[in-house]
Short mmCIF file of C-alpha atoms in Angstrom, two decimals:
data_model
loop_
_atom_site.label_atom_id
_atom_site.label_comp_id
_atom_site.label_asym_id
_atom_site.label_seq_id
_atom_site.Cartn_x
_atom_site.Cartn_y
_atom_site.Cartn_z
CA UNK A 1 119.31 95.28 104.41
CA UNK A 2 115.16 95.62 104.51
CA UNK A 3 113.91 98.45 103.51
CA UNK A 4 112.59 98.84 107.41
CA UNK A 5 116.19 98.82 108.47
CA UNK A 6 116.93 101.34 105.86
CA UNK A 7 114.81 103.74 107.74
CA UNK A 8 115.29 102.41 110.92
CA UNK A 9 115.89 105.32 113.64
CA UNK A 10 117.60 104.54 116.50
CA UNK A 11 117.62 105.81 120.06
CA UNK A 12 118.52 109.91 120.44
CA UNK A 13 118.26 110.30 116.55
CA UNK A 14 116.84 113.87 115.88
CA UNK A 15 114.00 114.81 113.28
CA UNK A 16 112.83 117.82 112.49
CA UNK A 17 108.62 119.07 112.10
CA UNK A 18 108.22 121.33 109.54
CA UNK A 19 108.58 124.48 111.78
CA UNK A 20 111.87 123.51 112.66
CA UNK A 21 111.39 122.12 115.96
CA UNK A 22 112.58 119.32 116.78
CA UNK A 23 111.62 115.51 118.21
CA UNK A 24 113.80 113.12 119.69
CA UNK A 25 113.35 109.44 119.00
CA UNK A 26 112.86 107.82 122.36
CA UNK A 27 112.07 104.32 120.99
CA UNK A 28 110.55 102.02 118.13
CA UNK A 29 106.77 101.07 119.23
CA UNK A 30 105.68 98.90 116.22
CA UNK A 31 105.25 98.83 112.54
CA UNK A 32 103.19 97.42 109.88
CA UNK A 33 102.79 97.67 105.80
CA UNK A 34 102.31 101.53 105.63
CA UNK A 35 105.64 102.55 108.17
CA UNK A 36 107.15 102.14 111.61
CA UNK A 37 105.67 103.17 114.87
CA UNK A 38 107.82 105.36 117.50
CA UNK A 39 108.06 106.89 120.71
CA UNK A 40 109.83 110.64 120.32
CA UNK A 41 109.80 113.72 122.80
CA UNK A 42 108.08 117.14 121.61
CA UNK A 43 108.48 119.97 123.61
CA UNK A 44 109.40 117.85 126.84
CA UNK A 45 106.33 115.88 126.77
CA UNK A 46 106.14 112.00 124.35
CA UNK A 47 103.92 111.56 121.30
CA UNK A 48 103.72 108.52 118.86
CA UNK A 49 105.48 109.49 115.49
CA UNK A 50 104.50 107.15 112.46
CA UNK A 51 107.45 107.63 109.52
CA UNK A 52 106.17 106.13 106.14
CA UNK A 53 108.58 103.43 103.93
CA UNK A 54 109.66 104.17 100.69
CA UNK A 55 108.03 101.68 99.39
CA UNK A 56 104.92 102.45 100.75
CA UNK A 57 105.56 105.67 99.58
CA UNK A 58 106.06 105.05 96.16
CA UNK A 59 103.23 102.72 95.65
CA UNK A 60 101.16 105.92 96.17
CA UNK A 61 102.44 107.74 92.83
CA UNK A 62 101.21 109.91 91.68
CA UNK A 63 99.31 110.71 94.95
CA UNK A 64 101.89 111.11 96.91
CA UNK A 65 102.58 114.56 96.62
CA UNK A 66 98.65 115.03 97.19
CA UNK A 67 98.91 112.49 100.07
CA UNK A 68 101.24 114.47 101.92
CA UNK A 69 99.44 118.38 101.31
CA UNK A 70 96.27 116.15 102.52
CA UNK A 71 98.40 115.27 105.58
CA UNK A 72 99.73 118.85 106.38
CA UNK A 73 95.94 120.39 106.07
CA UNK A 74 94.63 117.70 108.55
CA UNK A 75 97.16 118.80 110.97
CA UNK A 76 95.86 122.83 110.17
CA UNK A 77 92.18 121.78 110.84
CA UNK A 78 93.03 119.74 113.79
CA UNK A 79 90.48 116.42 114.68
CA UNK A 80 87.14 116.64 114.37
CA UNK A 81 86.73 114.53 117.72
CA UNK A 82 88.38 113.65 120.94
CA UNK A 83 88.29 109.98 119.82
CA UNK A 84 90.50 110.15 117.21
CA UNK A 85 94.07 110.39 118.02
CA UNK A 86 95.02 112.75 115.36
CA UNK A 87 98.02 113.85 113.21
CA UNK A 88 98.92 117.71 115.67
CA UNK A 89 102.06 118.04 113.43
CA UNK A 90 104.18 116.42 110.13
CA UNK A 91 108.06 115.69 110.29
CA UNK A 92 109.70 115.28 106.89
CA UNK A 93 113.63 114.58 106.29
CA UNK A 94 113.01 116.57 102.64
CA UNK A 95 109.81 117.86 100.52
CA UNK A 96 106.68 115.99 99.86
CA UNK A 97 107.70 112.27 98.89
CA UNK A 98 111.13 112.27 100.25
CA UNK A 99 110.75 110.87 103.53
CA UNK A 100 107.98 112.22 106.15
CA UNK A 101 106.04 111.43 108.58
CA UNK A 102 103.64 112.73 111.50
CA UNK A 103 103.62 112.71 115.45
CA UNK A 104 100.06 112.03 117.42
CA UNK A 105 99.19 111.31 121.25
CA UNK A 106 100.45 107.92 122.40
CA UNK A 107 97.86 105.62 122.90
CA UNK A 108 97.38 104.50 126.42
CA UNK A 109 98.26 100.81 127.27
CA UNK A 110 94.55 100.20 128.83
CA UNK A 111 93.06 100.36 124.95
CA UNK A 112 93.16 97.11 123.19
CA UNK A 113 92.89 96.59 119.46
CA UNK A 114 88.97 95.86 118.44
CA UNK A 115 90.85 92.51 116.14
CA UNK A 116 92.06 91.41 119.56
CA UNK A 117 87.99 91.33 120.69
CA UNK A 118 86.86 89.68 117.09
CA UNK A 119 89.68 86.79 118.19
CA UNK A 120 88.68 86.51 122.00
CA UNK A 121 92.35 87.50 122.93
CA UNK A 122 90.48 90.32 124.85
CA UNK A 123 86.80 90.72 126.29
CA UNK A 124 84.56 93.59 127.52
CA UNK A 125 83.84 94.05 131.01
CA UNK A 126 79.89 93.45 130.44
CA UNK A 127 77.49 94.79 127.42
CA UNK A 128 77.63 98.03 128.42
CA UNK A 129 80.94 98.66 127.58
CA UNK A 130 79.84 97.13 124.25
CA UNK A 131 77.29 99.68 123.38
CA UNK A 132 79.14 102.25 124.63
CA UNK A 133 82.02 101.71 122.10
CA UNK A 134 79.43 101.79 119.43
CA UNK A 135 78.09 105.21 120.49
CA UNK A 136 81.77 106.24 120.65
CA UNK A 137 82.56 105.23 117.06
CA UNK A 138 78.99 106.31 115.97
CA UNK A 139 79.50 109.85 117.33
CA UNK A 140 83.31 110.30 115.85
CA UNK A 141 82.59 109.44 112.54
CA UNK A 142 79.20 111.99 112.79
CA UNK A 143 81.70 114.77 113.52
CA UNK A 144 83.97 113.77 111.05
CA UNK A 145 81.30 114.13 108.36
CA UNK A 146 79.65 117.08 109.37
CA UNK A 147 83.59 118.83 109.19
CA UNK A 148 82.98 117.44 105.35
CA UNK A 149 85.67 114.63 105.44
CA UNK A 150 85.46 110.52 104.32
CA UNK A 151 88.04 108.22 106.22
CA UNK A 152 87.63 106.03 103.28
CA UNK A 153 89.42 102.93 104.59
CA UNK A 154 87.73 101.47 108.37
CA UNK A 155 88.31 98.33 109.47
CA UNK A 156 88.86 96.22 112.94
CA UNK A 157 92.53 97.72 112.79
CA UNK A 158 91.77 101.53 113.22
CA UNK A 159 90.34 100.90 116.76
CA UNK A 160 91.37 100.86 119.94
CA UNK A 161 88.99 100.17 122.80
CA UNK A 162 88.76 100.21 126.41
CA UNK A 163 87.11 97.03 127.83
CA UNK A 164 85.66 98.14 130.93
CA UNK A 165 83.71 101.64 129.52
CA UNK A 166 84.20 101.13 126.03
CA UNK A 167 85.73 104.59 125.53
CA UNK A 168 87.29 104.53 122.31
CA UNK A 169 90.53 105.72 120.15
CA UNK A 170 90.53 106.05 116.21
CA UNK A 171 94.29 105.35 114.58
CA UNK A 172 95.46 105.83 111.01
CA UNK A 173 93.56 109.10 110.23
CA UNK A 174 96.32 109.68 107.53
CA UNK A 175 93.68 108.27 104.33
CA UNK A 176 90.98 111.01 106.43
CA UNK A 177 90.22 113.82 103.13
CA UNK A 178 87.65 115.85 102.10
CA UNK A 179 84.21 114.26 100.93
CA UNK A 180 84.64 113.66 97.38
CA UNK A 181 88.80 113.69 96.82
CA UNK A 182 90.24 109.82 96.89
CA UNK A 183 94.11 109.47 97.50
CA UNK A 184 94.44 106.19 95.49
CA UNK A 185 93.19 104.28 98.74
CA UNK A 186 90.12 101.69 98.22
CA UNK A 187 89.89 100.16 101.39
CA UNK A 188 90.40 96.56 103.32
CA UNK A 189 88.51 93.79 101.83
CA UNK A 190 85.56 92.39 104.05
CA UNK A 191 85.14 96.25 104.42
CA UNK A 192 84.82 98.34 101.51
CA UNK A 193 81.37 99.10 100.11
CA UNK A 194 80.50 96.74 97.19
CA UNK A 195 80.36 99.78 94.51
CA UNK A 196 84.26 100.43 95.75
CA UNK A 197 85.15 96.70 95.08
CA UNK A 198 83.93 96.95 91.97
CA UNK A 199 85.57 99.71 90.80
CA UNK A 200 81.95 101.81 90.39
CA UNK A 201 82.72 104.54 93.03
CA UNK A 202 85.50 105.82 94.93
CA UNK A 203 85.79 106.01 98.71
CA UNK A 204 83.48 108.58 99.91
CA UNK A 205 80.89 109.09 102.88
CA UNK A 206 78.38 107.05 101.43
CA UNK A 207 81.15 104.09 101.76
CA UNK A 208 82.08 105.06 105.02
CA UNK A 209 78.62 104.80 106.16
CA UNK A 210 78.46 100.48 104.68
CA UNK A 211 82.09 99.94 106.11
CA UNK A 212 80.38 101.46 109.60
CA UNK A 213 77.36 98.97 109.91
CA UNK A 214 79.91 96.42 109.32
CA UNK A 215 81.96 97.82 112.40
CA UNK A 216 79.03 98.56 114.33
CA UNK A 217 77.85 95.07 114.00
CA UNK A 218 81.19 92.75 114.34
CA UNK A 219 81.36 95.17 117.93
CA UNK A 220 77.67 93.48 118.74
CA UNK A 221 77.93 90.21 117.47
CA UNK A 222 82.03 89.35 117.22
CA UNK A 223 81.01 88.67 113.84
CA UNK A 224 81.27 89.62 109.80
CA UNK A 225 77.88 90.24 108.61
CA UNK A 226 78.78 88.84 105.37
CA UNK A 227 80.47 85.62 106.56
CA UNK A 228 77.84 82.72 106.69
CA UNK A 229 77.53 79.58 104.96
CA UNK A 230 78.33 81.13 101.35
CA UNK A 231 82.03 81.74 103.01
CA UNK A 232 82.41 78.93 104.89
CA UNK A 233 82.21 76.98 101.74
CA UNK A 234 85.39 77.73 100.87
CA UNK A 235 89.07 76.54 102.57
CA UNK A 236 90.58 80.03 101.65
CA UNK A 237 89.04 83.24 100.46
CA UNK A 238 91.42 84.00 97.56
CA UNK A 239 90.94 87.82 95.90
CA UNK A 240 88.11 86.76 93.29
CA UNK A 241 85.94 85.02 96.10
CA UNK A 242 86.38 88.12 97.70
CA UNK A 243 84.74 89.71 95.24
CA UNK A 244 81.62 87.65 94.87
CA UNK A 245 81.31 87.06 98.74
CA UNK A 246 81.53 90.82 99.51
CA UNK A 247 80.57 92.89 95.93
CA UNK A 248 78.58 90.57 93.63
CA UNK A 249 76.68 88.79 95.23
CA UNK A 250 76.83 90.01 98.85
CA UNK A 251 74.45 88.27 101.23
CA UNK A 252 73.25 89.50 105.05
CA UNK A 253 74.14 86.14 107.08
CA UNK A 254 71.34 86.74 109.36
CA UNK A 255 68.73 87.70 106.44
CA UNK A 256 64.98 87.21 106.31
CA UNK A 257 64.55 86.78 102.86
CA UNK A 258 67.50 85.16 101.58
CA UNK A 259 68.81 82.15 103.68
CA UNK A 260 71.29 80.89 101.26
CA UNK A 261 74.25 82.40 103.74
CA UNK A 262 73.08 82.07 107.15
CA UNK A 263 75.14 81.14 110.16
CA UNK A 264 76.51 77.65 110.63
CA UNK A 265 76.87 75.83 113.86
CA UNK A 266 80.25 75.52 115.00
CA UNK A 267 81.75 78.18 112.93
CA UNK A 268 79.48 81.39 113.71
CA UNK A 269 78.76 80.53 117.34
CA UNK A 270 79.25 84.28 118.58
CA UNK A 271 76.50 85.34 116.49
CA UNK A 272 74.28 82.34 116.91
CA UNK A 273 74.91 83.08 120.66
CA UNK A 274 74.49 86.99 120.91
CA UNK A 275 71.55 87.28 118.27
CA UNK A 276 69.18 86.07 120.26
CA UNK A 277 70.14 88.65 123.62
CA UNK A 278 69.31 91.48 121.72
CA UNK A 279 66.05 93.39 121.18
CA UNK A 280 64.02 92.83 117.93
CA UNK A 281 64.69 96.49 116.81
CA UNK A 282 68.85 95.89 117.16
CA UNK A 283 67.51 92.79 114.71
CA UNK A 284 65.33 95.20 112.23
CA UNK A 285 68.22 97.94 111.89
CA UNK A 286 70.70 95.40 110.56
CA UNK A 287 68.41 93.83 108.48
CA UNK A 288 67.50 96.81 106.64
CA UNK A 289 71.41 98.15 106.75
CA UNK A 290 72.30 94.82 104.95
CA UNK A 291 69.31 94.69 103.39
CA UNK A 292 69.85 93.68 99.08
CA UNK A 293 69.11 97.36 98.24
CA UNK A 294 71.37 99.00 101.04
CA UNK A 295 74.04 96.68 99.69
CA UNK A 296 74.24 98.06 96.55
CA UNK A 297 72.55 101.29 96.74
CA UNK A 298 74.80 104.13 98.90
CA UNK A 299 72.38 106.49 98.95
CA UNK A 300 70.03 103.92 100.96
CA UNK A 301 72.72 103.56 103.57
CA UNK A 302 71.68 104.05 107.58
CA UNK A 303 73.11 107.30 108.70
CA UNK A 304 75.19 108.20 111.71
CA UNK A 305 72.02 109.72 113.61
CA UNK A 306 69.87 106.64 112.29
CA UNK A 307 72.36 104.21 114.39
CA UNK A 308 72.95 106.54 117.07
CA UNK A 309 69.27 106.73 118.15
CA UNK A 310 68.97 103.03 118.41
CA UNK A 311 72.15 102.63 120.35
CA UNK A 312 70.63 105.36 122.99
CA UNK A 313 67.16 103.33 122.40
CA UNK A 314 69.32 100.38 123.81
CA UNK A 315 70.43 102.11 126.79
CA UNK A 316 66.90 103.47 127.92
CA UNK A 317 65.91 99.72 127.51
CA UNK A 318 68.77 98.48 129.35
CA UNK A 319 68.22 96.83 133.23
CA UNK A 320 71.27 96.20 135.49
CA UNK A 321 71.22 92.58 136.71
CA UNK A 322 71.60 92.71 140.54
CA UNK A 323 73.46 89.12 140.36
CA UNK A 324 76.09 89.75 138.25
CA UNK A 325 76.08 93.55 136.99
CA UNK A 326 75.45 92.73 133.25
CA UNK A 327 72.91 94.09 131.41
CA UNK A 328 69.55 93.06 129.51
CA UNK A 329 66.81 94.78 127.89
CA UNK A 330 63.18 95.42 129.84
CA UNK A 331 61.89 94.94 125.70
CA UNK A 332 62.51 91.15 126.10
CA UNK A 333 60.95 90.22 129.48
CA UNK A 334 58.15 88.21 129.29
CA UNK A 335 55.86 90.39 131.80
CA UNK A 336 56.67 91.91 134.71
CA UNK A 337 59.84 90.08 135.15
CA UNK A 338 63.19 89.16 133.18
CA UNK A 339 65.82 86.40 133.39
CA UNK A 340 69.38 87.29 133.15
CA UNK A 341 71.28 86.02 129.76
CA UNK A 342 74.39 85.85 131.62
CA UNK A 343 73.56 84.14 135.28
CA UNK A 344 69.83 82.97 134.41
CA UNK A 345 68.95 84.86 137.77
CA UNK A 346 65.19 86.22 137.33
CA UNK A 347 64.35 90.04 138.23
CA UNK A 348 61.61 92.37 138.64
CA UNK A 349 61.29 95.10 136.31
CA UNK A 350 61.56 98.44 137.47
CA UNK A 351 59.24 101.09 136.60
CA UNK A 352 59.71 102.91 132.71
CA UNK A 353 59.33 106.97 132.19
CA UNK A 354 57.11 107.33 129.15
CA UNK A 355 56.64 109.75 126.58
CA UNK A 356 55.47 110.01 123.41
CA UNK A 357 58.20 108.84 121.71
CA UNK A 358 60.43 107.33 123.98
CA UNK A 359 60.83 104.29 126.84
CA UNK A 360 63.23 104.98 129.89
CA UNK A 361 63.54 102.24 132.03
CA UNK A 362 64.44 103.35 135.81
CA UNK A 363 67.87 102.39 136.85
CA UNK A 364 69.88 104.29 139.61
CA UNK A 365 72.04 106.90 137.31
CA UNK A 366 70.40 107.19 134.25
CA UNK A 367 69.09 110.77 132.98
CA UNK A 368 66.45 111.97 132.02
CA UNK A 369 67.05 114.21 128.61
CA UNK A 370 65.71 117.04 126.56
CA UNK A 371 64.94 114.20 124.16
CA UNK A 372 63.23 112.03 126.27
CA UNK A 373 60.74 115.14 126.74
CA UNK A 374 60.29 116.78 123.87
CA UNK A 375 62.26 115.29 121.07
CA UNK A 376 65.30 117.48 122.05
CA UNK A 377 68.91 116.94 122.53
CA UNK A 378 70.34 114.54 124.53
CA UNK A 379 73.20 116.13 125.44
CA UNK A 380 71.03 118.30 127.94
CA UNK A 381 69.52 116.83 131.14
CA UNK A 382 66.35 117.34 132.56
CA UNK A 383 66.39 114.60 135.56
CA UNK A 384 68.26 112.00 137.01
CA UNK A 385 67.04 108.68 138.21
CA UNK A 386 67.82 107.46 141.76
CA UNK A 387 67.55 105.00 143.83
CA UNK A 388 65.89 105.05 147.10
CA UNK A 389 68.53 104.24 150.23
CA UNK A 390 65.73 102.74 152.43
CA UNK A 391 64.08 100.41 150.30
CA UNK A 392 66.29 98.69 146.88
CA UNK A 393 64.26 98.64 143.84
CA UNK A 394 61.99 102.00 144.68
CA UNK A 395 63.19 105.10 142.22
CA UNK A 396 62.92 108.18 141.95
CA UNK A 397 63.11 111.44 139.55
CA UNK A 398 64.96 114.35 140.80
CA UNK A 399 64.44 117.52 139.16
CA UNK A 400 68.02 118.87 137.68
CA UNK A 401 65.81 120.72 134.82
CA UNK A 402 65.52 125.07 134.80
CA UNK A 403 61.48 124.33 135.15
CA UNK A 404 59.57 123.95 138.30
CA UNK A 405 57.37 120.32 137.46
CA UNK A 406 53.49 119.49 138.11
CA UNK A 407 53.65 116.43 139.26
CA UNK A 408 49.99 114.32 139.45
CA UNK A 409 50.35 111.04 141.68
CA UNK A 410 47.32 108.41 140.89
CA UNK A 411 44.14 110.47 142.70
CA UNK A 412 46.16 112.96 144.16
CA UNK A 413 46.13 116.56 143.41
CA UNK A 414 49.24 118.40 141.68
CA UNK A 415 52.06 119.03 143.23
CA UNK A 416 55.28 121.33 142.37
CA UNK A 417 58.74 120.18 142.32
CA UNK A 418 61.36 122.53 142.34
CA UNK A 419 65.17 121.68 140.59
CA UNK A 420 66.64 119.33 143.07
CA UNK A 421 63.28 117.98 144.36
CA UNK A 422 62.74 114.24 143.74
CA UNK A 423 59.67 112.56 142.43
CA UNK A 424 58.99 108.85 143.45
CA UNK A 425 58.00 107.04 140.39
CA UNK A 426 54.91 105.60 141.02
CA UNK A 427 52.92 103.96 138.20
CA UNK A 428 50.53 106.25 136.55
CA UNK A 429 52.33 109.34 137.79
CA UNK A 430 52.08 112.02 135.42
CA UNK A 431 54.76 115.14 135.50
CA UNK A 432 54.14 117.94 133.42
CA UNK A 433 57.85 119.77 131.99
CA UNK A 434 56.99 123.30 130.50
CA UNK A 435 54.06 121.89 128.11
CA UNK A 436 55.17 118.47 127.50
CA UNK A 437 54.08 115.74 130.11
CA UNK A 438 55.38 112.27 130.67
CA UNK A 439 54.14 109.55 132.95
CA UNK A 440 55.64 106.47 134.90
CA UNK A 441 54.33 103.22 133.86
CA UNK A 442 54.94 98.92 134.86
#
């Protein structure tokens, strides 16, 4: 008998949380190296309840009884984010180490594993849904830091993604524990930091923070940002070239300075294919995330809000193809007009809202954000582009802001819009919000 079927629950067997209620195993779901996946009724409604081997279970000694109080305290402080489907409550057939487990939401069937992308089993709908999965991921792990916890082992595996808005769903929060406290887990190879593999540091938020870029960039590129020519070198990458590949002597595959491991033709064709649609600042953040120092360095690591402002910068850039619906990015026309990557189709450039500090390119649905104007959070609106319904192409600003605008048309006098008024963006238009003013420009 395998140790699986040892602990193999069947249909109608009974469990109890650790209140004393109980859960009713509906069905088995799946199972991998740390326990077995199944379907069990709570309280009338179904959850997901992942039950840990023995053996996986005893390979955590002397942590274990640590692993499990981590557990139970997770469930207290609940999830720091709606993206993470997160342990709400632990079963256990005994104390600590004896047998336990913990039931989360099911995952809906319309969220695929992000491996599944990395393989082409499964592809997004169009870029969007690419960046948006990085903001997704971006903002989670944000909130899980600021609540003062390291998830100290990402990889491809702890994501789940939708492909046609890239909403996404974080799995395996059990190794989630406060900044600073390790529960004897390092990490998967290809994405622990190099001071982890080499025994330096433990798993903390500095590490979280490599292990993201690497994420962040496999979503853009369907590619490791390690794995160029240095890997492809070898037939097999056995535990020691691991090591040197990813820890020793790590190289960025699409560095500047070193070329020793760039990308080779006919083995890294989704990066020598996607590297070129993106904008030179996409480029400049991964080079200086990878960059020799940020490799070995954690303190020189790019934070959450560091990634999360170019991601936004990528959707202020970003103009709708009329052909086809994909995206590209007003940054790499040539002029007043840009060719589609995906049907070669060429198309005018709409107009861009300008301020000091930021570009928003006019498409029908954007907003217009406290950040755009004055550096403030984007979380709170201050207009919404749309798009005229006599004439395709013409935008326009409406007001959805508290303030009443001054709006300056090229040699006209000012004019006040009230919330809900639109303004047609004309080029040189200037509109004045409280004391900040923006303008509208080719």
């Amino acid at each position: 008998m395998t140790e699986a079927e040892m602990t193999d629950f069947k249909p109608g067997k009974k469990l109890l949380l650790t209140n004393g209620d109980p859960i009713i195993v509906k069905a088995k779901i799946g199972e991998g190296g740390q326990g077995s996946v199944y379907k069990v009724t709570y309280n009338g409604a179904e959850y997901a309840l992942k039950w840990y081997l023995p053996n996986y279970l005893k390979s955590l000694k002397p942590n274990c009884k640590k692993f499990y109080e981590n557990l139970s305290n997770n469930v207290k402080s609940g999830s720091p984010s709606s993206h993470f489907l997160w342990m709400k409550a632990v079963a256990a057939t005994g104390k600590n180490s004896e047998g336990f487990g913990y039931i989360m939401d099911l995952r809906p069937t319309n969220y695929a594993e992000f491996t599944k992308f990395i393989k082409a089993k499964e592809h997004f709908a169009n870029t969007q849904a690419v960046i948006n999965a990085a903001i997704n991921i971006v903002e989670a792990f944000q909130a899980l830091h600021r609540k003062g916890y390291s998830y100290q082992d990402l990889s491809p595996g702890n994501f789940f993604i939708d492909k046609k808005n890239g909403d996404v769903l974080i799995c395996d929060n059990d190794n989630v524990a406060p900044d600073g406290s390790n529960l004897g887990v390092g990490g998967t190879p290809g994405y622990m930091a190099p001071e982890v593999i080499l025994g330096k540091e433990k798993p903390s938020t500095n590490t979280d923070l490599f292990s993201l870029s690497v994420i962040l960039f496999e979503l853009l590129f369907l590619a490791h940002p390690l794995e160029g020519a240095n890997c492809c070198k070898y037939p097999c990458l056995t535990p020691q070239i691991e090591k040197e590949l990813y820890a020793e002597h790590p190289v960025f595959v699409c560095s500047t300075t070193d070329r020793s491991n760039g990308p080779v033709r006919g083995i890294c064709s989704n990066l020598m294919s996607l590297w070129p649609i993106y904008p030179d600042y996409i480029h400049d953040a991964f080079q200086t995330a990878f960059s020799e120092e940020a490799l070995h360095d954690g303190r020189k690591r790019k934070t959450e809000m560091f990634w999360r402002d170019i991601l936004y910068r990528l959707l202020d850039d970003a103009v709708v193809c009329p052909c086809c619906g994909e995206i590209n990015f007003a940054s790499k026309s040539n002029g007043k007009e840009i060719v589609c990557t995906e049907c070669n189709k060429k198309q005018v450039l709409p107009y861009s809202i300008v301020s000091e500090h930021a570009r928003l390119v006019a498409q029908n649905g954007k907003t217009l954000t406290q950040f755009h104007v004055a550096h403030g959070s984007r979380d709170i609106t201050m207009g919404t582009v749309v798009e005229s319904k006599k004439t395709k192409g013409v935008y326009g600003l409406r007001n959805e802001s508290s303030f009443i605008w001054a709006v300056e048309y090229p040699e006209k006098p000012i004019v006040s819009y009230e919330p809900g008024k639109t303004v047609t963006l004309i080029p040189q238009t200037k509109i004045t919000i409280g004391n900040k003013t923006i303008h509208v420009e080719e």
